[in-house]
Amino acid sequence: MKKIIIVGGGTGGTILANNLARRLAPEIASGAARVTLLTASDKHMYQPGLLYVAFGRMAANELYRDLRSLLEPGIVLHVDPVQSFDLDNNRLQTESGTTHDYDYLVICTGSRPNPESIPGLAENANHVYTLEAAEKTFSSLQAFTGGRVVVTTGVPHKCPMVPLELTFMMHDYFRDRGILDQVEFFYTYPIGRLHSLENVGKWAQKEFDRLGVNYETLFNLKQVDGDKGQIHSEEGSVLDYDLLVSIPPHTGMPLILDNALGAGGWIPTNPATLQMEGRENVFVLGDTTNIPISKAGSTAHYEAETLGENLSSLIRYGTLASLYSGKVFCFIEAGKDRATYASFDYKHPPQPQPPTQMIHWFKLAYNKLYWNSVRGLL
Amino acid sequence: MNHPICVDARNSFCPGPLMELIAAMKLAQIGDELEVLSTDQGSAHDIPEWIHKVGHELIDTHEENGVYHIRVRKKK
Ligand SMILES: Cc1cc2nc3c(=O)[nH]c(=O)nc-3n(C[C@H](O)[C@H](O)[C@H](O)COP(=O)(O)OP(=O)(O)OC[C@H]3O[C@@H](n4cnc5c(N)ncnc54)[C@H](O)[C@@H]3O)c2cc1C
């Protein structure tokens, strides 16, 4: 029997498990192959929904589904987090003390916000990267009566569109509350433009100029002084804020750090085959890779499709079938009722189109369709 | 001499070479040398601009077969 173990039941792991269960249905039924998913929680969270929670537009219960309900019946699921890997012997151990061996291993444990890595950030800034933080941000936005809102972005972070989306959505939120004239927006960004994607940055600059959003680029947060209501950058700038909204820097998961699989918790990964560097039978997917690509659900989704083809081909024919092209597709909310998108791969930069209400509706529809998407039906 | 830490940001539109370098700098020690590989012409300008502004050291930049090699040292 050929054993595939997937570690992590988030976006990438769930899509891959379902993809493999369908492709390898005959082998699974005959006992020639087994797909096992080891994960840390029996719930699956739709993380992009957190952005809407911060504006009171989605409720916490809409973000979760039982993981088992999203999986094809042939998949073996254990909610038992992995603790250690023995990659030389194709074995791993879980927190319960169980040892599992495998022929092929896929690691997709995601990433986590790490506001604690910047002095003062965790105590003084709002963010949307956990449910608790998104709900607290909603309270802060509701309580805000005017002043300067500063948006600050750490490196690296997941979902590259969040800094812009939060800014546009806060703009419309305060406009709807009738206090826009009391609010000054100040957007900061780590590199020399308003977004990592050059064309998106150009588009955002025009929008910001039109909306009166101020900005400073080459701004990397060094510390937050909550008493004075100031932030300091590595580059020497100091900015006053009344409300601080951050995109915290992210790190890889403790499992990856504790097992020394990659600096910062990011596993060195081949950008085309998605194999862990130096390991033929270990693959990495989603936020956990060190590939210089957006940490996004859509990245994990496209990578999972490539891996589904490759792992089933390895089991049947002993060879890889396709290479990941670097495909990413991200919606960009440009306010409360308009959106655009960026679609790109390793070779082709995105060409963002003017935002429309139609694309915003697509995004709202996707917020529901996600559950079909992780089942592999979309 | 130790090899520089390689920041391979070829074919990266997002987050792109400078953002990759900023992330790698955080993990590096003061005195470490890092070499960014980039296929983006803009980074030959952006990276030195940031290095200068933030106060690290630019060691060398050159282009070889369409790949920019930008070597820097972490100073603080
Ligand atoms: C506010 C917000 C908005 C976003 N918006 C978008 C968007 O519009 N578009 C987009 O494409 N992406 C968006 N994303 C990003 C997207 O959600 C992530 O990039 C995506 O979920 C990454 O998938 P993953 O499979 O790599 O990791 P995750 O989905 O995070 O899954 C990781 C899994 O690993 C498990 N795990 C952790 N530790 C262990 C362990 N020790 N053993 C076993 N399992 C473990 C966890 O339980 C979890 O199930 C957004 C994210 C946020 C927070």
Coordinates of C-alpha atoms in Angstrom, one line a residue, chain A residues 18-289:
Chain A
N18 CA -10.2 15.8 -1.6
N19 CA -8.4 16.0 -5.0
L20 CA -6.4 12.9 -4.2
A21 CA -9.4 11.0 -2.8
R22 CA -11.2 11.5 -6.1
R23 CA -8.2 10.8 -8.4
L24 CA -7.1 7.7 -6.4
A25 CA -10.6 6.4 -5.7
P26 CA -10.0 3.0 -7.2
E27 CA -6.6 2.6 -5.4
I28 CA -8.2 3.7 -2.1
A29 CA -11.1 1.3 -2.5
S30 CA -8.8 -1.6 -3.3
G31 CA -6.4 -0.9 -0.5
A32 CA -3.5 0.0 -2.8
A33 CA -3.3 3.6 -1.6
R34 CA -4.3 5.6 1.6
V35 CA -4.7 9.3 2.1
T36 CA -4.3 10.4 5.7
L37 CA -4.9 14.0 6.9
L38 CA -3.3 14.9 10.3
T39 CA -4.4 18.3 11.6
A40 CA -4.7 20.5 14.7
S41 CA -8.4 21.3 14.8
D42 CA -11.7 19.5 13.9
K43 CA -12.9 22.9 12.5
H44 CA -12.0 24.5 9.2
M45 CA -11.9 28.3 9.2
Y46 CA -12.6 30.5 6.1
Q47 CA -10.0 33.0 7.0
P48 CA -10.8 35.7 4.4
G49 CA -14.1 36.1 6.3
L50 CA -12.2 37.8 9.1
L51 CA -11.9 40.9 7.0
Y52 CA -15.7 41.2 7.0
V53 CA -16.0 40.4 10.8
A54 CA -13.9 43.5 11.4
F55 CA -16.7 45.6 9.8
G56 CA -19.6 43.6 11.4
R57 CA -20.6 42.2 8.0
M58 CA -19.9 38.5 8.7
A59 CA -20.6 36.6 12.0
A60 CA -18.1 34.3 13.6
N61 CA -20.2 31.2 13.1
E62 CA -20.2 31.8 9.3
L63 CA -16.4 31.3 9.2
Y64 CA -16.4 27.7 10.5
R65 CA -17.4 24.2 9.3
D66 CA -16.7 20.8 10.7
L67 CA -13.6 19.6 8.8
R68 CA -15.0 16.0 8.4
S69 CA -18.1 17.4 6.6
L70 CA -15.8 18.9 4.0
L71 CA -13.9 15.7 3.3
E72 CA -14.5 12.8 0.8
P73 CA -15.4 9.6 2.7
G74 CA -12.2 7.8 1.7
I75 CA -9.9 10.1 3.6
V76 CA -8.5 9.0 7.0
L77 CA -8.7 12.0 9.3
H78 CA -6.9 12.3 12.7
V79 CA -7.2 15.5 14.7
D80 CA -3.9 15.0 16.3
P81 CA -1.2 17.6 15.7
V82 CA 2.1 16.5 14.4
Q83 CA 5.0 17.1 16.8
S84 CA 8.1 15.8 15.1
F85 CA 9.4 14.5 11.8
D86 CA 12.0 11.8 11.0
L87 CA 12.3 12.6 7.3
D88 CA 15.3 10.2 6.8
N89 CA 13.1 7.3 7.9
N90 CA 9.8 8.5 6.4
R91 CA 8.1 8.7 9.8
L92 CA 6.5 11.3 12.0
Q93 CA 5.1 11.5 15.4
T94 CA 1.9 13.2 16.7
E95 CA 1.2 14.9 20.0
S96 CA -0.7 11.8 21.2
G97 CA 2.5 9.8 20.7
T98 CA 1.3 7.9 17.6
T99 CA 3.9 7.2 14.9
H100 CA 2.9 7.2 11.3
D101 CA 5.0 6.2 8.4
Y102 CA 4.5 7.3 4.8
D103 CA 5.7 7.0 1.2
Y104 CA 4.8 10.6 0.4
L105 CA 4.5 13.5 2.9
V106 CA 2.8 16.9 2.3
I107 CA 3.4 19.7 4.8
C108 CA 0.9 22.6 4.8
T109 CA 0.6 23.9 8.3
G110 CA 0.1 27.6 7.3
S111 CA 1.5 30.7 9.0
R112 CA 0.6 32.8 12.0
P113 CA 0.5 36.5 12.8
N114 CA 3.3 37.5 15.1
P115 CA 2.6 41.0 16.4
E116 CA 4.7 40.2 19.5
S117 CA 7.9 40.5 17.3
I118 CA 7.5 44.3 17.2
P119 CA 7.6 46.1 20.6
G120 CA 4.3 47.6 21.4
L121 CA 2.4 46.3 18.4
A122 CA 0.4 43.5 20.1
E123 CA -0.8 45.9 22.9
N124 CA -1.7 48.9 20.8
A125 CA -2.7 47.9 17.3
N126 CA -5.8 46.4 15.8
H127 CA -5.6 43.6 13.2
V128 CA -7.8 41.0 11.5
Y129 CA -5.7 37.9 11.5
T130 CA -7.5 36.0 14.3
L131 CA -11.2 35.9 15.2
E132 CA -10.5 37.6 18.5
A133 CA -8.5 40.4 16.9
A134 CA -11.1 40.9 14.1
E135 CA -13.9 41.2 16.7
K136 CA -11.8 43.7 18.7
T137 CA -11.1 45.7 15.6
F138 CA -14.9 45.9 15.0
S139 CA -15.3 47.4 18.5
S140 CA -12.4 49.8 17.9
L141 CA -13.9 51.0 14.6
Q142 CA -17.3 51.4 16.1
A143 CA -15.9 53.4 19.0
F144 CA -13.8 55.7 16.9
T145 CA -15.2 59.2 16.6
G146 CA -12.4 60.8 14.5
G147 CA -8.7 61.4 14.3
R148 CA -5.8 59.9 12.4
V149 CA -6.0 56.3 11.3
V150 CA -2.6 54.8 10.5
V151 CA -2.3 51.5 8.6
T152 CA 1.0 49.7 9.0
T153 CA 2.2 46.5 7.3
G154 CA 4.7 44.0 8.6
V155 CA 6.8 41.6 6.5
P156 CA 6.1 38.9 5.6
H157 CA 2.3 38.7 5.8
K158 CA -0.4 36.6 4.5
C159 CA -2.9 37.8 1.9
P160 CA -1.2 40.8 0.2
M161 CA -4.4 42.5 -0.5
V162 CA -5.5 43.1 3.1
P163 CA -3.6 46.4 3.6
L164 CA -5.4 48.0 0.7
E165 CA -8.7 46.3 1.4
L166 CA -8.7 47.4 5.0
T167 CA -8.0 51.0 4.0
F168 CA -10.7 51.2 1.3
M169 CA -13.2 49.4 3.6
M170 CA -12.5 51.7 6.5
H171 CA -12.9 54.7 4.2
D172 CA -16.4 53.6 3.2
Y173 CA -17.3 52.5 6.8
F174 CA -16.5 56.0 8.2
R175 CA -18.2 57.7 5.3
D176 CA -21.4 55.6 6.0
R177 CA -21.2 56.7 9.6
G178 CA -21.0 60.3 8.5
I179 CA -17.6 61.0 10.1
L180 CA -15.4 60.9 7.1
D181 CA -14.5 64.6 7.4
Q182 CA -13.2 63.9 11.0
V183 CA -10.9 61.1 9.8
E184 CA -7.5 61.4 8.3
F185 CA -6.0 58.2 6.7
F186 CA -2.3 57.5 6.7
Y187 CA -1.2 54.4 4.9
T188 CA 2.4 53.1 5.2
Y189 CA 4.0 50.3 3.2
P190 CA 7.4 48.6 3.5
I191 CA 8.7 49.0 -0.1
G192 CA 8.9 52.0 -2.4
R193 CA 5.3 51.9 -3.7
L194 CA 1.8 51.3 -2.3
H195 CA 1.6 47.6 -3.1
S196 CA 4.1 44.8 -4.0
L197 CA 2.4 44.3 -7.4
E198 CA 3.6 47.3 -9.4
N199 CA 0.4 47.7 -11.4
V200 CA -1.8 47.3 -8.3
G201 CA 0.4 49.9 -6.6
K202 CA -0.2 52.4 -9.4
W203 CA -3.9 51.8 -9.4
A204 CA -4.0 52.2 -5.6
Q205 CA -2.1 55.4 -5.7
K206 CA -4.7 57.0 -8.0
E207 CA -7.5 55.8 -5.8
F208 CA -5.7 57.1 -2.6
D209 CA -5.1 60.5 -4.3
R210 CA -8.8 60.6 -5.3
L211 CA -10.0 59.7 -1.8
G212 CA -7.5 61.9 0.1
V213 CA -5.6 59.0 1.7
N214 CA -2.1 60.1 2.7
Y215 CA 0.8 57.6 2.5
E216 CA 4.5 57.0 3.2
T217 CA 6.5 54.2 1.5
L218 CA 9.7 52.5 2.6
F219 CA 8.2 52.4 6.1
N220 CA 9.1 49.3 8.1
L221 CA 7.6 49.4 11.6
K222 CA 10.2 49.2 14.4
Q223 CA 8.2 50.0 17.5
V224 CA 4.9 51.4 18.8
D225 CA 4.8 53.9 21.6
G226 CA 1.3 53.4 22.9
D227 CA 1.6 56.2 25.6
K228 CA 2.5 58.8 23.0
G229 CA 0.3 57.3 20.3
Q230 CA 3.3 57.1 17.9
I231 CA 4.9 54.6 15.6
H232 CA 8.6 54.6 14.7
S233 CA 10.0 53.1 11.5
E234 CA 13.3 51.3 10.9
E235 CA 14.0 54.1 8.4
G236 CA 13.7 56.8 11.0
S237 CA 10.2 58.2 10.6
V238 CA 7.8 58.9 13.4
L239 CA 4.0 59.1 12.9
D240 CA 1.2 60.1 15.3
Y241 CA -1.9 57.9 15.3
D242 CA -5.3 57.9 17.0
L243 CA -6.2 54.5 15.7
L244 CA -3.6 52.0 14.7
V245 CA -4.5 49.2 12.3
S246 CA -1.8 46.8 11.4
I247 CA -1.1 43.9 9.2
P248 CA 1.3 42.1 11.6
P249 CA 4.4 40.3 10.4
H250 CA 3.9 36.6 10.1
T251 CA 6.0 33.6 11.0
G252 CA 5.8 29.9 10.2
M253 CA 4.2 27.4 12.6
P254 CA 6.0 26.2 15.8
L255 CA 6.1 22.7 14.3
I256 CA 8.3 23.9 11.4
L257 CA 10.6 26.0 13.7
D258 CA 10.9 23.3 16.4
N259 CA 11.9 20.7 13.8
A260 CA 14.4 23.2 12.1
L261 CA 12.8 22.6 8.7
G262 CA 13.4 26.2 7.6
A263 CA 14.4 29.6 8.7
G264 CA 11.5 31.7 10.0
G265 CA 9.3 28.5 9.8
W266 CA 9.3 28.6 6.0
I267 CA 10.4 25.4 4.3
P268 CA 12.8 25.6 1.4
T269 CA 10.6 24.5 -1.5
N270 CA 11.2 24.0 -5.2
P271 CA 8.9 26.7 -6.9
A272 CA 7.8 24.3 -9.7
T273 CA 7.7 20.8 -8.3
L274 CA 6.8 21.9 -4.7
Q275 CA 9.3 19.4 -3.4
M276 CA 11.0 20.2 -0.2
E277 CA 14.6 21.0 -1.2
G278 CA 16.7 17.9 -0.9
R279 CA 13.7 15.5 -0.4
E280 CA 12.1 13.7 -3.3
N281 CA 9.1 12.4 -1.4
V282 CA 8.3 15.5 0.8
F283 CA 6.1 18.3 -0.7
V284 CA 5.2 21.6 0.7
L285 CA 2.1 23.7 0.0
G286 CA 0.5 27.1 0.8
D287 CA 1.8 29.6 3.3
T288 CA 4.5 27.2 4.7
T289 CA 6.8 27.3 1.6

